[in-house]
Tab-separated table of C-alpha atoms in Angstrom:
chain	number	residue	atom	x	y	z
V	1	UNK	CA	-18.348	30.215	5.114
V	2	UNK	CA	-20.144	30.253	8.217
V	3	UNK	CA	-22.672	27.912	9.620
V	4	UNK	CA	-26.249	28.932	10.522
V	5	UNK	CA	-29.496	26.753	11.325
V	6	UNK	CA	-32.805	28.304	9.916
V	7	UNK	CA	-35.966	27.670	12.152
V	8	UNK	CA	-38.927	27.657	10.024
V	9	UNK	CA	-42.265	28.800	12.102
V	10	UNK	CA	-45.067	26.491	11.833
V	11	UNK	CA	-44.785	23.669	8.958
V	12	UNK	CA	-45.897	20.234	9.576
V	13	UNK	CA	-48.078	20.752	12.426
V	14	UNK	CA	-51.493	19.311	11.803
V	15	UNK	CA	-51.346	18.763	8.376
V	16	UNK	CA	-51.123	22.453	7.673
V	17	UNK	CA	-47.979	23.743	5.522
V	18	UNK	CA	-46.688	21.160	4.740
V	19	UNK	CA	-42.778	20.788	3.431
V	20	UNK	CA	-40.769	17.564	2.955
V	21	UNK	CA	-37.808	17.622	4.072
V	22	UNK	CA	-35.957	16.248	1.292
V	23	UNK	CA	-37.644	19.110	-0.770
V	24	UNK	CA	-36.819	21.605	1.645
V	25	UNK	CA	-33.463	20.717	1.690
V	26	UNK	CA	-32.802	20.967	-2.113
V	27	UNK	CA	-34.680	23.969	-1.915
V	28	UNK	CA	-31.615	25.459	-0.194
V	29	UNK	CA	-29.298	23.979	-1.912
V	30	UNK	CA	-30.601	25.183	-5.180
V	31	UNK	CA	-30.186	28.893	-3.465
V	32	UNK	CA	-26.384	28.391	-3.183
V	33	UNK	CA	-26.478	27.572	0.333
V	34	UNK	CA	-23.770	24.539	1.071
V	35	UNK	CA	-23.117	21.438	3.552
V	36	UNK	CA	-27.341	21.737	3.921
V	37	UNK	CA	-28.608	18.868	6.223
V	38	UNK	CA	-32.329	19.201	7.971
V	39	UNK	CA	-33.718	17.845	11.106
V	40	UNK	CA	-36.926	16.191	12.419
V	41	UNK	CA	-40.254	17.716	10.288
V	42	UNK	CA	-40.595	20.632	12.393
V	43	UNK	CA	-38.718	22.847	10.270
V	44	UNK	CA	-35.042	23.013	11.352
V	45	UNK	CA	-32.258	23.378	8.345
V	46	UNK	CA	-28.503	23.686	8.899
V	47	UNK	CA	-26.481	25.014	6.066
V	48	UNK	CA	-23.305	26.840	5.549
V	49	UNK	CA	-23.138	30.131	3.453
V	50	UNK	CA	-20.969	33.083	3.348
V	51	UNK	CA	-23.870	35.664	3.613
V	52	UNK	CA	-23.037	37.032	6.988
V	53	UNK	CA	-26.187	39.312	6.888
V	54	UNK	CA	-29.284	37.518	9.337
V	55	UNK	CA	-31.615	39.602	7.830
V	56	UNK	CA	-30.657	39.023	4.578
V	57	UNK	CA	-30.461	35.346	4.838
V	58	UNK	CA	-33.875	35.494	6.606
V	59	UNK	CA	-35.798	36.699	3.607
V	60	UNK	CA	-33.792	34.439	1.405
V	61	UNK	CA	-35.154	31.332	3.366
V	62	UNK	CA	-38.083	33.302	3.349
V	63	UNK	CA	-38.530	33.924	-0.584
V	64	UNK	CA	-36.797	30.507	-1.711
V	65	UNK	CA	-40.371	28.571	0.806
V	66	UNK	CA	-42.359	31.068	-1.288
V	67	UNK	CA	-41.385	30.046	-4.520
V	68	UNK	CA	-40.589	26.104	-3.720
V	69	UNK	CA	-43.611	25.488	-1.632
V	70	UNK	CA	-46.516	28.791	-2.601
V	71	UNK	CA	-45.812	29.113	1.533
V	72	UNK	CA	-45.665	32.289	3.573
V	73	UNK	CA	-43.232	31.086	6.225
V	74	UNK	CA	-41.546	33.099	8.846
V	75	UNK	CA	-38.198	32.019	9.532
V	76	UNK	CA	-35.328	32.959	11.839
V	77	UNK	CA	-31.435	32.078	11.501
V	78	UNK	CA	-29.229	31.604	14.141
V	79	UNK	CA	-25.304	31.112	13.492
V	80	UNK	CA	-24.145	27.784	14.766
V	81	UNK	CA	-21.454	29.287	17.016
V	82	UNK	CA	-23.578	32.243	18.529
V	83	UNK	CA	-26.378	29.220	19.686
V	84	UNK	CA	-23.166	26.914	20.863
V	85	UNK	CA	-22.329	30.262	22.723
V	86	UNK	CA	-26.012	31.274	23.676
V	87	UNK	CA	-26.363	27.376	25.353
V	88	UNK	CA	-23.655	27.883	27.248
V	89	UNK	CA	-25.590	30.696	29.263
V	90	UNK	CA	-28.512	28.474	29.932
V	91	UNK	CA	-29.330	27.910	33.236
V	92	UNK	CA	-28.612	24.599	35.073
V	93	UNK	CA	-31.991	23.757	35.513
V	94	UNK	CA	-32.939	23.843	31.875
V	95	UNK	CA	-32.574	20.278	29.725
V	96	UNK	CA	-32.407	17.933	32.621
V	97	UNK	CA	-35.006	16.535	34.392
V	98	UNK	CA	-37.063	14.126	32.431
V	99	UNK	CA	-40.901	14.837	33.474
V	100	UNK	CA	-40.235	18.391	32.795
V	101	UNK	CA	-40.555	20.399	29.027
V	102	UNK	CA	-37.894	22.630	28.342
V	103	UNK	CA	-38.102	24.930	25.513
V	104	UNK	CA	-35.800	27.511	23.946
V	105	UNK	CA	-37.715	30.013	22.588
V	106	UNK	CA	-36.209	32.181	19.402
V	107	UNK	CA	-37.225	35.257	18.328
V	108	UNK	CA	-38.252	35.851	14.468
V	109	UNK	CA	-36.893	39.539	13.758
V	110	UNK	CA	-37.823	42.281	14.786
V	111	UNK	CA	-39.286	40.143	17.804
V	112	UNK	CA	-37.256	41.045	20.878
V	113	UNK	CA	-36.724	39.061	23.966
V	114	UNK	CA	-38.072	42.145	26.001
V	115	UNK	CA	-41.255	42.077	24.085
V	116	UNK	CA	-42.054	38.924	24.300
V	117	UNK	CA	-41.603	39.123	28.187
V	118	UNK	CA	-43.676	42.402	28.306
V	119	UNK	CA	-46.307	40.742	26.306
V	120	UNK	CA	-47.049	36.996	28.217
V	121	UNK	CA	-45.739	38.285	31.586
V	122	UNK	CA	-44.214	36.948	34.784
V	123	UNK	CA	-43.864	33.243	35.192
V	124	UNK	CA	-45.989	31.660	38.012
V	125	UNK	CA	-42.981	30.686	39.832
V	126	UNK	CA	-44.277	27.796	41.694
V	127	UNK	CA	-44.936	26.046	38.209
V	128	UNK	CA	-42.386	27.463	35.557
V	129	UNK	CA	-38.704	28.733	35.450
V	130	UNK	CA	-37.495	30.926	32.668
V	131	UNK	CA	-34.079	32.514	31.797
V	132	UNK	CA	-32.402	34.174	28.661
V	133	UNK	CA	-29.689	35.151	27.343
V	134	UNK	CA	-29.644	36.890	23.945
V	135	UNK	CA	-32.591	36.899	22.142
V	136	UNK	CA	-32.640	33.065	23.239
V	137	UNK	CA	-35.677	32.748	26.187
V	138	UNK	CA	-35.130	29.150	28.013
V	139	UNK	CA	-38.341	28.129	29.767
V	140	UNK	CA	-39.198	25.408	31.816
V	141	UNK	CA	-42.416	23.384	33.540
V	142	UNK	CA	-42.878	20.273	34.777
V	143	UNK	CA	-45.155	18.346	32.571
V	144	UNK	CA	-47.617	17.240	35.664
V	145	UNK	CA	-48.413	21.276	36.370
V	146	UNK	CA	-47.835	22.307	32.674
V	147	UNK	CA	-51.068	23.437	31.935
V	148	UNK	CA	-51.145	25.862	34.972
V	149	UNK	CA	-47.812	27.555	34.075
V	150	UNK	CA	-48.377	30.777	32.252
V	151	UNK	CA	-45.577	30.764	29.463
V	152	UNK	CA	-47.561	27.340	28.484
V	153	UNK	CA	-50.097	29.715	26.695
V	154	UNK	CA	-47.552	31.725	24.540
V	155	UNK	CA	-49.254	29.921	21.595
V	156	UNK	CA	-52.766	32.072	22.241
V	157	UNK	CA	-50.142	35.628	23.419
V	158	UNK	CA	-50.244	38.271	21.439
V	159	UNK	CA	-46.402	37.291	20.403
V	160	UNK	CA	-47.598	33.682	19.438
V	161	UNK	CA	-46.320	34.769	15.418
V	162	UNK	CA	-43.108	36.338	16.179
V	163	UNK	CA	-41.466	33.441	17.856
V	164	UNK	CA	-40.683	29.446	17.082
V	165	UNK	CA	-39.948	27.186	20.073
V	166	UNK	CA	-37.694	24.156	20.100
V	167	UNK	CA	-37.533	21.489	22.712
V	168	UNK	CA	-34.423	21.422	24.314
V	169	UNK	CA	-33.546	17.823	22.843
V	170	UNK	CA	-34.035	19.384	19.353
V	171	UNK	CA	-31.887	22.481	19.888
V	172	UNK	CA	-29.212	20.266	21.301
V	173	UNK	CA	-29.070	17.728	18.074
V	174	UNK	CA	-28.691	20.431	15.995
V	175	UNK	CA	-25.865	22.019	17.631
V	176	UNK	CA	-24.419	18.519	17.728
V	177	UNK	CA	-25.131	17.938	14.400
V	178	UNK	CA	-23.633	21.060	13.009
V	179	UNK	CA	-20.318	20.424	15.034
């Protein structure tokens, strides 16, 4: 068995697609997926399983929203040791200071870190700092310039679809959570 955490893309927000968690989480467990917790309503599930295919588990979660919830969701799985070894490689200015956002930014297959930096572009250095590592993109702004930083408008890129963003508070709880 080996532990993953499923990012689901866009549930909750606004009172569009809306999930419970509670339902969401016997939703996986009634797929065979074990050890399933979830966290905050944004959409983030931890569960064990010994599927070892991404892709396959990806249209499971995928399939098992469609049928629980009449959702089209796009989701992306990440094994719990790969993001413990993906954090690692973050830079040391990402997660720290208070009055600044930090996001990790995951790609949903077949999204690529390279096309998502072809398609939003350089940072404006003098208001954002981005890294990655993976197919992990760690981004950065403080929150008085935010709105002038150009990686804030990834929601309106061309990309916006293909990707699901965590806070970097969020992404560390899980990891914590799975450990």
């Amino acid at each position: 068995m080996r532990q993953y955490i499923a990012f689901l893309r866009g549930i909750n927000i606004s009172g569009r697609n809306k999930i419970a968690m509670p339902l969401l989480k016997e939703a996986f467990e009634k797929k065979g997926f074990s050890e399933v917790s979830t966290y905050i309503n944004s959409g983030n599930v931890i569960f064990s399983s010994d599927n070892l295919e991404k892709i396959e588990l990806i249209k499971l979660c995928e399939a098992l929203i469609i049928d629980g919830f009449d959702l089209t969701i796009p989701v992306t799985i990440v094994a719990v040791d790969e993001l413990a070894e993906t954090l690692t490689h973050a830079p040391e200015w990402w997660g720290h200071e208070k009055e600044t956002i930090h996001y990790a930014i995951f790609m949903i297959p077949p999204m690529t870190a390279a096309e998502v930096f072809a398609a939003v572009g350089e940072i404006k250095p003098e208001y954002e700092q981005i890294a990655s590592h993976d197919e992990v993109i760690f981004w950065s702004a403080p929150r008085k310039t935010f709105n002038k930083a150009r990686w804030a408008k990834i929601a309106s890129s061309s990309v916006n679809n293909q990707v699901t963003i965590r806070n970097s508070n969020t992404v560390k709880k899980l990891l914590q959570m799975s450990q």
